[in-house]
Amino acid sequence: MTGAWKPVLRRSSVLRHDRVRGTDLLVLPERVVVLRGNAGSVLRLCDGAHDVDAIVAELSRRHPGAPVADEVPGFLGRLREEGLLV
């Protein structure tokens, strides 16, 4: 899942930080998804301007040594399959 796809959150969803829980939330009309780890920082880069390769590059810069290239494309692909990203 690399290349020209420039993921963006679907129109009806909002990414918010819950200060009480200390975590990021993806708020949808029908549910709330509690995001774990760095999922929120990944989704903040899903703005329609960054393609998957650029997202991986930015996260690799922020988190040297992390398996970003192995994990992020699959994560984004799963969110796309669930209809959370377009």
Coordinates of C-alpha atoms in Angstrom, one line a residue:
M1 CA 0.0 0.0 0.0
T2 CA 2.4 2.6 -1.2
G3 CA 2.6 5.0 -4.0
A4 CA 0.2 7.7 -5.2
W5 CA -2.6 7.2 -2.7
K6 CA -3.0 10.3 -0.5
P7 CA -5.1 9.1 2.4
V8 CA -7.5 11.4 4.0
L9 CA -10.1 10.8 6.8
R10 CA -13.6 10.3 5.6
R11 CA -15.6 13.5 5.6
S12 CA -17.8 12.5 8.6
S13 CA -14.9 11.7 11.0
V14 CA -13.0 13.9 13.3
L15 CA -9.6 13.2 15.0
R16 CA -9.6 14.5 18.6
H17 CA -7.4 14.2 21.6
D18 CA -9.1 13.2 24.8
R19 CA -7.2 14.8 27.7
V20 CA -9.1 12.8 30.3
R21 CA -8.0 9.4 28.8
G22 CA -4.7 10.8 27.5
T23 CA -5.3 9.3 24.1
D24 CA -6.5 10.2 20.6
L25 CA -10.0 9.4 19.4
L26 CA -11.4 9.0 15.9
V27 CA -15.0 10.3 16.3
L28 CA -17.5 9.0 13.7
P29 CA -21.2 9.5 13.5
E30 CA -21.9 5.9 14.6
R31 CA -19.0 5.2 16.9
V32 CA -15.8 6.4 18.6
V33 CA -12.5 4.6 17.9
V34 CA -10.0 4.8 20.7
L35 CA -6.5 5.0 19.0
R36 CA -3.5 3.4 20.6
G37 CA 0.1 4.2 20.5
N38 CA 1.1 6.5 17.7
A39 CA -2.0 5.9 15.6
G40 CA -3.1 9.5 16.1
S41 CA 0.2 10.9 14.8
V42 CA -0.2 8.7 11.7
L43 CA -3.7 9.9 11.1
R44 CA -2.7 13.5 11.5
L45 CA -0.6 13.1 8.4
C46 CA -3.6 11.7 6.4
D47 CA -4.5 15.1 5.1
G48 CA -4.8 14.4 1.4
A49 CA -1.5 16.2 0.7
H50 CA 0.8 13.4 1.8
D51 CA 1.0 10.1 -0.1
V52 CA 1.8 6.9 1.8
D53 CA 5.5 7.1 1.0
A54 CA 5.7 10.7 2.4
I55 CA 3.8 9.6 5.6
V56 CA 6.3 6.7 6.1
A57 CA 9.2 9.0 5.5
E58 CA 8.0 11.6 8.0
L59 CA 7.2 9.1 10.6
S60 CA 10.6 7.4 10.1
R61 CA 12.3 10.8 10.6
R62 CA 10.3 11.3 13.8
H63 CA 10.8 7.8 15.1
P64 CA 14.2 6.5 14.0
G65 CA 14.6 2.8 14.3
A66 CA 10.9 2.1 14.5
P67 CA 9.4 -0.4 12.0
V68 CA 7.4 2.4 10.3
A69 CA 7.9 1.1 6.8
D70 CA 6.7 -2.3 7.8
E71 CA 3.7 -1.3 9.8
V72 CA 2.2 2.0 8.6
P73 CA 1.2 1.0 5.1
G74 CA -0.7 -2.1 6.4
F75 CA -2.3 0.0 9.1
L76 CA -3.5 2.6 6.6
G77 CA -4.7 -0.2 4.3
R78 CA -6.8 -1.7 7.0
L79 CA -8.4 1.7 7.8
R80 CA -9.1 2.1 4.1
E81 CA -10.8 -1.3 4.0
E82 CA -12.9 -0.3 7.0
G83 CA -14.0 2.9 5.2
L84 CA -12.3 5.2 7.7
L85 CA -9.9 6.6 5.1
V86 CA -10.5 7.5 1.5

